[in-house]
Short mmCIF file of C-alpha atoms and ligand atoms in Angstrom, two decimals:
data_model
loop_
_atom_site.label_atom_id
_atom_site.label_comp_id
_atom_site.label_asym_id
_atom_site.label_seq_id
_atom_site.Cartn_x
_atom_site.Cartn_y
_atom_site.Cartn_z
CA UNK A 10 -17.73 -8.72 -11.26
CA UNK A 11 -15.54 -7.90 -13.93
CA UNK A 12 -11.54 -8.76 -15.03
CA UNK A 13 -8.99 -6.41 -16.16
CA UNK A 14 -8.72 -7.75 -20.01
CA UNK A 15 -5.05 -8.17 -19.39
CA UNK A 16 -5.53 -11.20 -16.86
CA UNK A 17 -4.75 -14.67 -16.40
CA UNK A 18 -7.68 -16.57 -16.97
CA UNK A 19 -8.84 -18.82 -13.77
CA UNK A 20 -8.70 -22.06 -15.28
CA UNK A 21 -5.20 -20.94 -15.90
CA UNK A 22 -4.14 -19.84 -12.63
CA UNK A 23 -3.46 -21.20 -9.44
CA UNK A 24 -5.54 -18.58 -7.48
CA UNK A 25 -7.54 -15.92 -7.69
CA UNK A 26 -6.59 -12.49 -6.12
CA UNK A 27 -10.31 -10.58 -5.25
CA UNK A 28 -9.83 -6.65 -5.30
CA UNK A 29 -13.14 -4.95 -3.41
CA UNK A 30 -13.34 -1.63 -5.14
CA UNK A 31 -16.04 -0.96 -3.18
CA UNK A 32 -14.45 -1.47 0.10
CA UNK A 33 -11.46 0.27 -1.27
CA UNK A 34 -13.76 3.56 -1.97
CA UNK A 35 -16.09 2.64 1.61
CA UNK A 36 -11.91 3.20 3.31
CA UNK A 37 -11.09 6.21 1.20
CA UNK A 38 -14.60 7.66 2.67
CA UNK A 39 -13.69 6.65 6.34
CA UNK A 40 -10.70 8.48 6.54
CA UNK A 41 -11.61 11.26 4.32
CA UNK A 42 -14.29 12.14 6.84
CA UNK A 43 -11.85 11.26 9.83
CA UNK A 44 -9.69 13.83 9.03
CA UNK A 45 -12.33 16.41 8.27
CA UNK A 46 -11.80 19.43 7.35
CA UNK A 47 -8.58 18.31 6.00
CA UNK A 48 -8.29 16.47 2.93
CA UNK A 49 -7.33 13.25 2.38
CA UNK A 50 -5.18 12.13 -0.30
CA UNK A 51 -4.17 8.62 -1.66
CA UNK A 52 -0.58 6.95 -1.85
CA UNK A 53 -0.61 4.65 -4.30
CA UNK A 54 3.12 3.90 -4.84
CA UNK A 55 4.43 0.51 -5.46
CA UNK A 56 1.40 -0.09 -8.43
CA UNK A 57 -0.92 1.47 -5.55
CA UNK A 58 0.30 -1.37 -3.15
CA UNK A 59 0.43 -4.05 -5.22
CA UNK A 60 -3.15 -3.83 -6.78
CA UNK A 61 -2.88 -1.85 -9.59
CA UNK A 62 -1.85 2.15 -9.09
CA UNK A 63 -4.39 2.81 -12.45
CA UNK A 64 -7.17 1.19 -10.97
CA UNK A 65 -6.95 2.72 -7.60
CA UNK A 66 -6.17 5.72 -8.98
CA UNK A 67 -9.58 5.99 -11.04
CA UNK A 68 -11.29 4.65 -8.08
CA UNK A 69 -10.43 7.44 -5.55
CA UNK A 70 -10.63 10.10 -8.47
CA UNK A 71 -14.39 9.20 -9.13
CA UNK A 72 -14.38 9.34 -4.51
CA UNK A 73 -12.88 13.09 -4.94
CA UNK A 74 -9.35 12.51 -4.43
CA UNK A 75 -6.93 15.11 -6.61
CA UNK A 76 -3.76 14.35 -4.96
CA UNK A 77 -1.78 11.04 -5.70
CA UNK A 78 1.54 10.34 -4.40
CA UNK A 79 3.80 7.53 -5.99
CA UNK A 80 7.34 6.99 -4.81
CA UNK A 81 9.09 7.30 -8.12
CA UNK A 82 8.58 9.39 -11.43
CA UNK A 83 8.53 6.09 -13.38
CA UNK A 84 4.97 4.94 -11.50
CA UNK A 85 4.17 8.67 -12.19
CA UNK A 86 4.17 7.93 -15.85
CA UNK A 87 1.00 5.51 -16.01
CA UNK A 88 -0.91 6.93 -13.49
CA UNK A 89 -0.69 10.44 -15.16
CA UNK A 90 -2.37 8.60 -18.36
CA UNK A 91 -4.92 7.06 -16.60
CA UNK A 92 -6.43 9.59 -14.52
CA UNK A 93 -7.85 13.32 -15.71
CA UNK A 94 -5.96 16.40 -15.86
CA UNK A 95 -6.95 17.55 -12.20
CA UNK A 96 -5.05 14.86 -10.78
CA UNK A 97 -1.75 16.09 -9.14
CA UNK A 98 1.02 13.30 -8.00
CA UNK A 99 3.71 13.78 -5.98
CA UNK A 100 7.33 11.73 -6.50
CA UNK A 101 7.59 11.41 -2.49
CA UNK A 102 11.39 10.10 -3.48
CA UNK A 103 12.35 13.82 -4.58
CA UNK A 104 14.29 14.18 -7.63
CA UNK A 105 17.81 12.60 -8.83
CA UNK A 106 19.86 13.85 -10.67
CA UNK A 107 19.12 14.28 -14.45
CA UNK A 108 15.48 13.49 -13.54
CA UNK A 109 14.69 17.37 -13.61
CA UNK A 110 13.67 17.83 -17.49
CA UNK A 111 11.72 14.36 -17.88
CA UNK A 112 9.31 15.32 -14.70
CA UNK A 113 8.74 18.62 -15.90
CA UNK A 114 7.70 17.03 -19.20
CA UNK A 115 5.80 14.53 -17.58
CA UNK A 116 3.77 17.13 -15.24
CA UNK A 117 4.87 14.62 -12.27
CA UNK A 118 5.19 17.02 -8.81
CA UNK A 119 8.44 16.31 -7.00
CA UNK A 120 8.90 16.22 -3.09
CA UNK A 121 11.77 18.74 -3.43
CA UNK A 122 13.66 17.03 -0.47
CA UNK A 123 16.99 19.23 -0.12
CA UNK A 124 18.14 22.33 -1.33
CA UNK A 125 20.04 20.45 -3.56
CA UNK A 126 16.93 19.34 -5.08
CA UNK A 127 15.52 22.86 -4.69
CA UNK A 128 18.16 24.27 -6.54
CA UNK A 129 17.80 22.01 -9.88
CA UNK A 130 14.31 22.41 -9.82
CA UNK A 131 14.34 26.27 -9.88
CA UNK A 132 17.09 25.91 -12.25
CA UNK A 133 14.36 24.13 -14.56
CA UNK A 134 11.74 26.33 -14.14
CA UNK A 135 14.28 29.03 -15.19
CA UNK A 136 15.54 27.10 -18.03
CA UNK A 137 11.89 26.61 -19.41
CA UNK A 138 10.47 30.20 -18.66
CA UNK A 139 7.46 28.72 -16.58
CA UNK A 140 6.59 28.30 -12.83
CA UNK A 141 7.07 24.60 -11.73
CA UNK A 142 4.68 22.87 -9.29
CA UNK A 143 6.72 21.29 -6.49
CA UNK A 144 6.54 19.73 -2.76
CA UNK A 145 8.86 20.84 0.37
CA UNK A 146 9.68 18.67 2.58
CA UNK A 147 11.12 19.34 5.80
CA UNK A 148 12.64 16.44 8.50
CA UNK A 149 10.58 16.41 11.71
CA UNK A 150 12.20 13.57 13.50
CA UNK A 151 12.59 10.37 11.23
CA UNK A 152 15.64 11.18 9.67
CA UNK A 153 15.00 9.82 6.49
CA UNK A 154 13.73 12.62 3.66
CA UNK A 155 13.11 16.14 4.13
CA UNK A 156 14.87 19.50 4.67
CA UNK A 157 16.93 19.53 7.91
CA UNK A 158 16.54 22.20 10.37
CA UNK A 159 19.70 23.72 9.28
CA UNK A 160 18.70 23.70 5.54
CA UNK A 161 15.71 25.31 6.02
CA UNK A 162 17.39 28.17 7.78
CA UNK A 163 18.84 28.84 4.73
CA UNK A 164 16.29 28.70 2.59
CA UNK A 165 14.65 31.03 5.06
CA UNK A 166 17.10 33.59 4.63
CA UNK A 167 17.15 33.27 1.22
CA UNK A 168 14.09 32.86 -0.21
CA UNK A 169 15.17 33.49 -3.85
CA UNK A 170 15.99 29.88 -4.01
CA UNK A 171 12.65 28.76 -4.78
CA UNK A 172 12.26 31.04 -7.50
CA UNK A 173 10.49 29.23 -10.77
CA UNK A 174 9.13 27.04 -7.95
CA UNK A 175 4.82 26.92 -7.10
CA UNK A 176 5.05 25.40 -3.62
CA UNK A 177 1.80 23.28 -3.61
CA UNK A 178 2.43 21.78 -0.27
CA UNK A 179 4.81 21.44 2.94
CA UNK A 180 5.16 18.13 4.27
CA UNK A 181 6.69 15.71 6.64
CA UNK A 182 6.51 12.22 7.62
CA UNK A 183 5.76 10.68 10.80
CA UNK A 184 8.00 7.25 12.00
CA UNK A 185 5.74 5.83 15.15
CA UNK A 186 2.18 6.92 14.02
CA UNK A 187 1.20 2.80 14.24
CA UNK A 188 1.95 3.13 18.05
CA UNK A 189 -0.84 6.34 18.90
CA UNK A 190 0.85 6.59 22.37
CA UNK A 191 4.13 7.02 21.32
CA UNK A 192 5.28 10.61 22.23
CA UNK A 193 7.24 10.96 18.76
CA UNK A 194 3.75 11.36 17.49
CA UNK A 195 3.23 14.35 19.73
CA UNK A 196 6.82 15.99 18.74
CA UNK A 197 6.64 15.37 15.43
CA UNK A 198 3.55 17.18 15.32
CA UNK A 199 5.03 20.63 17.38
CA UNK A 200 8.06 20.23 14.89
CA UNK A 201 6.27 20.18 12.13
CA UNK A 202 3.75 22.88 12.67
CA UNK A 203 6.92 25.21 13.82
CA UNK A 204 8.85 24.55 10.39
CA UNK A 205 6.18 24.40 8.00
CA UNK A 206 5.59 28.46 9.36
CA UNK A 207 8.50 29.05 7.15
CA UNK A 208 6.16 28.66 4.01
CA UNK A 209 2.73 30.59 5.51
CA UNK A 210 -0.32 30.21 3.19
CA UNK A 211 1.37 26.72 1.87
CA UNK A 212 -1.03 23.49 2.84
CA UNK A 213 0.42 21.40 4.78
CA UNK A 214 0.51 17.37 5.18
CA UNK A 215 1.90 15.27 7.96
CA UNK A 216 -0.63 12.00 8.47
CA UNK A 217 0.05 8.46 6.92
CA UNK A 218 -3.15 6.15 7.64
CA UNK A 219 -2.01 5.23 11.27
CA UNK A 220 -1.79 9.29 11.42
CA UNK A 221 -5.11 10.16 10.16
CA UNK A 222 -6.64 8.02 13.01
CA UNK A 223 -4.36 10.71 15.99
CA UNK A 224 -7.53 12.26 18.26
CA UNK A 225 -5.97 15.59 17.14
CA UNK A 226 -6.28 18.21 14.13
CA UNK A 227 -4.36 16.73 10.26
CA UNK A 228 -3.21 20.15 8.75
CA UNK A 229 -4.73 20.33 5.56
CA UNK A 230 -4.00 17.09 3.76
CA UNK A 231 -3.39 13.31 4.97
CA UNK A 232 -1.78 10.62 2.98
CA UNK A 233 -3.34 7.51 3.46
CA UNK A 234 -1.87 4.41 1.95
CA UNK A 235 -2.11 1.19 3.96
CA UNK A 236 -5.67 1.54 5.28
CA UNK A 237 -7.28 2.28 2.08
CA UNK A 238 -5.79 -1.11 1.33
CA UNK A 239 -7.66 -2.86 3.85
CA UNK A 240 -4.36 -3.11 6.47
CA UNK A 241 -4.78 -2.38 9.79
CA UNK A 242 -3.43 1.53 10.54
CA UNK A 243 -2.27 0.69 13.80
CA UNK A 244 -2.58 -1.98 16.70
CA UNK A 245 -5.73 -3.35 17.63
CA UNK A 246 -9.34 -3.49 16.22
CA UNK A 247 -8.63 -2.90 12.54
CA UNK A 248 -11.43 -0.45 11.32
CA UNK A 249 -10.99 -0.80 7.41
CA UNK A 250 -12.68 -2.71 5.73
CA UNK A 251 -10.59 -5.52 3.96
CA UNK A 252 -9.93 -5.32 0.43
CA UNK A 253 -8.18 -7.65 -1.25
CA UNK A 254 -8.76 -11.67 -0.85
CA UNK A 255 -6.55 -14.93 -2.18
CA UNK A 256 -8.23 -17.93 -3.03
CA UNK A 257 -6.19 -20.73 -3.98
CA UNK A 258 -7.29 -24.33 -6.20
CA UNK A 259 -6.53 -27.81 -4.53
CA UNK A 260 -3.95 -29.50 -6.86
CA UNK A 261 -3.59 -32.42 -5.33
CA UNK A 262 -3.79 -34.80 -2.01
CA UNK A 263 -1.81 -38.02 -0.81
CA UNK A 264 -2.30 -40.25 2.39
CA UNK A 265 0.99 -40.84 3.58
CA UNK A 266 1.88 -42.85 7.41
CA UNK A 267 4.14 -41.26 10.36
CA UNK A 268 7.69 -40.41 9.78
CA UNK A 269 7.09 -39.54 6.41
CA UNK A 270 9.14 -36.10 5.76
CA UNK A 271 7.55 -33.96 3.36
CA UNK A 272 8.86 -30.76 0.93
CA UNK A 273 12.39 -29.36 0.66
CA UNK A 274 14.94 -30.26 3.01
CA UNK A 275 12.02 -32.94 4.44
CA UNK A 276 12.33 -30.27 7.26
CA UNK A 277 8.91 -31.93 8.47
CA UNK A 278 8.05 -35.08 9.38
CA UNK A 279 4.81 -36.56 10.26
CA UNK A 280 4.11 -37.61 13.54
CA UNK A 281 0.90 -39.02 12.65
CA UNK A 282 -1.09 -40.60 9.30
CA UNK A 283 -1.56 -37.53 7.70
CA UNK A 284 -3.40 -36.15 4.04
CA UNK A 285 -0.89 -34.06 2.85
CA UNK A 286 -2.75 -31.43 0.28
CA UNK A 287 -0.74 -29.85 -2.80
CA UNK A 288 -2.01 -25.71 -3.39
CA UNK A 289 -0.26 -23.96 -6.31
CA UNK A 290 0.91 -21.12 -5.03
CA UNK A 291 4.41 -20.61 -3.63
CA UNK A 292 6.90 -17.43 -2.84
CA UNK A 293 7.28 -16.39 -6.44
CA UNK A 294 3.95 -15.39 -5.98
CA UNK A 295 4.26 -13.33 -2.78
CA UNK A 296 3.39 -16.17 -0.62
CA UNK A 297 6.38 -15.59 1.77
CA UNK A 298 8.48 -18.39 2.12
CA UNK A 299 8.72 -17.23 6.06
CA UNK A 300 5.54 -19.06 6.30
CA UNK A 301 7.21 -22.25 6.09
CA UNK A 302 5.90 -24.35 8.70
CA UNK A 303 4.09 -21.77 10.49
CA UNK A 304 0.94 -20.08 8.84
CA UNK A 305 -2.02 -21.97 7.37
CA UNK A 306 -4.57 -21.91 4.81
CA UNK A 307 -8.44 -22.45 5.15
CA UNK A 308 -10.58 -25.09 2.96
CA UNK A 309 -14.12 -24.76 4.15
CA UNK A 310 -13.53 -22.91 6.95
CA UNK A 311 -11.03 -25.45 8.83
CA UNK A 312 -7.63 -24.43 9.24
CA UNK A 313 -5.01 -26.57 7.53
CA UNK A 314 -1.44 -26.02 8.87
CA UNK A 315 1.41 -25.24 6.51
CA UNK A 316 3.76 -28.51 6.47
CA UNK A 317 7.30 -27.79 5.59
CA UNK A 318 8.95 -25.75 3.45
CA UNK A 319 6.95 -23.14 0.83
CA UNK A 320 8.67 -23.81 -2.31
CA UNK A 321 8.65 -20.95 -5.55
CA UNK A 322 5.43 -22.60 -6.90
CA UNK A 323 3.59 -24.32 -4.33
CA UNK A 324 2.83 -25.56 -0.48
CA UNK A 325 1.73 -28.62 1.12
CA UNK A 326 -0.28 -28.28 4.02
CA UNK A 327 -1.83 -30.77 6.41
CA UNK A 328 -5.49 -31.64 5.63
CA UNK A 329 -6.31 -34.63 7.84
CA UNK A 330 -8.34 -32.94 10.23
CA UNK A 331 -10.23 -31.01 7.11
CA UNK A 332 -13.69 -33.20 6.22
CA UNK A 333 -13.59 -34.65 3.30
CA UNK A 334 -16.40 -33.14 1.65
CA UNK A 335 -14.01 -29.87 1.48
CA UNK A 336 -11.22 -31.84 -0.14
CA UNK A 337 -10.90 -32.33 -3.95
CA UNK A 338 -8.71 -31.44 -6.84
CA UNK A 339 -9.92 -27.60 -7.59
CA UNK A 340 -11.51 -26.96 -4.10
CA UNK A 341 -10.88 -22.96 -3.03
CA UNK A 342 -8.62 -22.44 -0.50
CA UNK A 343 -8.28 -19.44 1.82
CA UNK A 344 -5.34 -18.07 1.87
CA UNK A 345 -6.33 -14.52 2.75
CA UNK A 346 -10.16 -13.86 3.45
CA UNK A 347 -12.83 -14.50 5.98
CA UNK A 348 -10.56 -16.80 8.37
CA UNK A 349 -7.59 -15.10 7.93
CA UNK A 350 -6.82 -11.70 7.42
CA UNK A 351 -4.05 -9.48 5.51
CA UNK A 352 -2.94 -8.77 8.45
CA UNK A 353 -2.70 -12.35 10.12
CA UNK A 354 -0.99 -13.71 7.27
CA UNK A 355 1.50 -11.35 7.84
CA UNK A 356 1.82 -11.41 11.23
CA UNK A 357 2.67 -15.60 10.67
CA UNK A 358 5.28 -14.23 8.35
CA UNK A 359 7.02 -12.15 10.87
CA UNK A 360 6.75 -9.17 8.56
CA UNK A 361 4.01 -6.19 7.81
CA UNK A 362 0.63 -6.00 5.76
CA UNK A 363 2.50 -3.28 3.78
CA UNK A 364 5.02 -6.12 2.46
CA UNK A 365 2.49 -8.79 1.55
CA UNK A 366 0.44 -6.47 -0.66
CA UNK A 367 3.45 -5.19 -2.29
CA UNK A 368 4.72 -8.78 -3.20
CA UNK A 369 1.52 -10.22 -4.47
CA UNK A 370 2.43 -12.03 -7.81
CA UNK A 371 1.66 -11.90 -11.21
CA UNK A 372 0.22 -15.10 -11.90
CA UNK A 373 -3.01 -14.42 -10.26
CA UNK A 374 -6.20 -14.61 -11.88
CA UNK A 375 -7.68 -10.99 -10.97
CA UNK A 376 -11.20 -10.57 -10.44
CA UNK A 377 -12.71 -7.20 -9.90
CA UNK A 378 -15.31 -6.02 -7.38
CA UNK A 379 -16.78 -2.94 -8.78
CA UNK A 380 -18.43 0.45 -6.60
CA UNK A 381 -21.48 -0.73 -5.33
CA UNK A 382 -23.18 3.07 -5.33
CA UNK A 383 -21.41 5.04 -7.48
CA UNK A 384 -19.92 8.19 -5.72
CA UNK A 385 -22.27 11.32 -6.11
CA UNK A 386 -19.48 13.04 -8.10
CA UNK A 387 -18.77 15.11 -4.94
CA UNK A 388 -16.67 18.22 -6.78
CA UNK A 389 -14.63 19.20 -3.80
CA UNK A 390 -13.35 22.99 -3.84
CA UNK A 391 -9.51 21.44 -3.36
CA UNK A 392 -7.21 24.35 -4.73
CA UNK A 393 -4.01 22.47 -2.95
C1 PLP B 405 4.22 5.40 2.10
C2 PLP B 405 4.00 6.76 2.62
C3 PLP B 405 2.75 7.16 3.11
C4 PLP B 405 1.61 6.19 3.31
O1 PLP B 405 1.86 5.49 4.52
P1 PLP B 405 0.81 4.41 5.10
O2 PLP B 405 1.44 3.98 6.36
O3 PLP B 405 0.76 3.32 4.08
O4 PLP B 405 -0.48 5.09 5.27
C5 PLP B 405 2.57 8.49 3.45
N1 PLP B 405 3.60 9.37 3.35
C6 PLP B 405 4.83 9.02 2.92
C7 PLP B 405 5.90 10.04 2.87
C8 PLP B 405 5.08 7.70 2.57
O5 PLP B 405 6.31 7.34 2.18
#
C-alpha cells in the first residue's frame, strides 16, 4: 500500500481515510459490462467525489475509460494534466459567460446547455478558425440543465447555429433513476430518445449509476459516478463493492457516574456509569455534525453510540459496553468499514452517500490500495 507524497503522515492524523483502487477499478468493470454495448464513462466531479479526481482519473484510464466529466472547467484543469491526450472531459455545468476562450485553451469539452451557450461557443470556434468539440444537452424531464423542447426547435430549424461546433455527444439527465420503478425513468427515456433524433449519428448518454443498473438498453454512453465510489446506486442490496474506509485513533477515555452531561450544550446526560471515549475527528472533517447523538462508531467490532454533540474536531461516544481489551489511547476505530457502511453512515445523518464522500476532510492520513491485476490494457475502439 502506498501514500500520495502529499499526505498527512498517520502519527499525525487523527484517522486514516483507505481508498481501494482496486475495488474502485472491480466497480468501473461491473458497470462497464452492465451497460454493454454501451460505454461507460466516469464522473469524477467534486475531486472525483471527494477522493482525488487525478487519481481516479488514472485509475479508470488504465480500465479503458476516455470520457471524464467534471462539473466545472476549474476541476477540468488538473485532470487534463494528469491523464493522456485521449482523455476527453466534459464541464457538465455548461459554459458562463467569459469562460468561452479559457476552455478552448484548456481543451476542456463543455455541456453546451442553451442556445445561449451554443451561440458563444460557435462564436469561438469562429473567432479561432477551428472546429470546437462540444456536448448538447437537451431537458427530458428534470428541469434543471439542458435544451428545452422549445429551444431545440429552433436549433432544429436552424442548424447553422452549431457551426464551428463538433457535437461529440447528446445527453440528458435522469431525476428518479435511484427509485427503478418510478415511471419518470420510463418517460425520460421516450423523451430522450425522441429529442436526441434531432442530432442523428451523435452518441448519445442518458444513465447516472442508478441508471446503468435500468433492465433496458443505455444509448451509447453511461455516466457513472456514485457507484464507482462504492455508494449504493439505488435502494436495496448494494452491488458495488465499497471503496473508501475511515479509521479513526482513540484519544482518550474517562469513567464518569449518572447524570453526568457530556459535550456542547451537555445535550446528553448519562443515565448510567458510563466510559465516555474521546476520537479526533469532528465535522470539519466531514464527519457530519447531524450525527450528533445518533450514529456510532465501531472499536473491535462493538458498536459504540455517539454521545452528544459532534464538535469541529472531535466526538465522544459511549464505550462501556466495548471490552476493554479494545480500549486504549491509539486503538482504530470504525467509522466507515466492515460494520458500517458509506451508506449507513449516511443514512444516520439523514443525508446521501453522495454528500459524505464529497465532505471528507483534509486532515486525513491517506493510504492507498493499489490494482490488484493490472488491467490488460484493453484499447477500446471508442471514437465518441
Ligand atoms: C453527477 C452526475 C452524474 C453521476 O451521477 P451518479 O448518481 O453519481 O451516478 C451523471 N450525470 C450528470 C449530468 C451528473 O450531474
Amino acid at each position: 500500500m502506498a501514500s500520495t507524497p502529499s499526505d498527512i503522515p498517520p502519527e499525525f492524523a487523527g484517522a486514516t481515510l483507505r481508498i481501494d483502487l482496486d475495488a474502485l477499478a472491480a466497480n468501473y468493470r461491473l458497470i462497464r459490462d452492465c451497460a454493454a454495448p454501451a460505454r461507460a464513462a466516469a464522473v469524477i466531479k467534486a475531486r472525483g467525489y471527494g477522493l482525488g479526481a487525478e487519481l481516479v482519473g488514472a485509475t479508470l484510464y488504465a480500465e479503458g475509460c476516455r470520457d471524464f466529466f467534471v462539473a466545472m472547467p476549474g476541476e477540468a484543469v488538473p485532470v487534463l494534466a494528469a491523464l493522456p491526450a485521449a482523455a476527453r472531459v466534459f464541464v457538465l455545468n455548461g459554459l458562463l459567460p467569459g469562460a468561452e476562450e479559457a476552455c478552448a485553451a484548456l481543451g476542456a469539452i463543455p455541456v453546451l446547455n442553451s442556445l445561449d451557450q451554443i451561440a458563444r461557443w460557435s462564436a469561438c470556434a469562429k473567432a479561432r478558425g477551428e472546429m470546437l468539440p462540444a456536448a448538447v444537452q437537451v431537458d427530458s424531464g428534470m428541469s434543471r440543465l439542458g435544451l428545452s423542447p422549445e429551444e431545440l426547435a429552433i436549433l432544429m430549424a436552424e442548424p447553422e447555429r452549431l457551426g464551428g461546433i463538433d457535437l461529440l455527444l447528446v445527453m440528458s439527465h435522469l431525476a428518479c433513476a435511484d427509485t427503478p420503478e418510478a415511471e419518470a425513468n420510463t418517460a425520460q427515456a421516450t423523451r430522450f430518445a425522441a429529442m436526441a433524433e434531432a442530432f442523428p449519428g451523435v452518441p448519445r448518454a442518458l444513465d447516472n449509476s442508478a441508471g446503468s443498473f435500468l433492465p433496458r438498453g443505455h444509448f451509447d454512453l453511461v455516466r457513472p459516478g456514485i457507484a464507482l465510489y462504492g455508494g449504493a446506486p439505488y435502494e436495496g442490496e448494494n452491488p458495488m463493492r465499497a471503496v473508501v474506509s475511515l479509521e479513526a485513533r482513540l484519544v482518550q477515555t474517562r469513567k464518569v457516574p449518572a447524570g453526568t452531561g457530556v459535550g456542547y450544550g451537555l445535550t446528553h446526560v448519562t443515565t448510567r456509569e458510563t466510559t465516555v471515549a474521546t476520537i479526533p475527528v469532528g465535522y470539519a472533517d466531514g464527519w457530519p455534525r447531524h450525527l450528533s447523538g445518533v450514529g456510532a462508531v465501531y472499536l473491535g467490532g462493538h458498536r459504540a453510540p455517539i454521545l452528544g454533540r459532534v464538535s469541529m474536531d472531535s466526538m465522544t461516544v459511549d464505550v462501556t459496553d466495548v471490552p476493554e481489551v479494545h480500549i486504549y489511547p491509539g486503538a482504530p476505530v470504525e467509522l466507515i468499514g466492515p460494520h458500517q457502511s458509506l451508506d449507513q453512515v449516511a443514512g444516520d445523518a439523514g443525508t446521501i452517500s453522495y454528500e459524505i464522500l464529497t465532505q471528507l476532510g483534509p486532515r486525513y492520513h491517506r493510504e492507498i490500495v493499489p490494482v490488484q491485476a493490472p488491467a490488460q490494457a484493453p484499447e477500446r475502439s471508442d471514437a465518441a
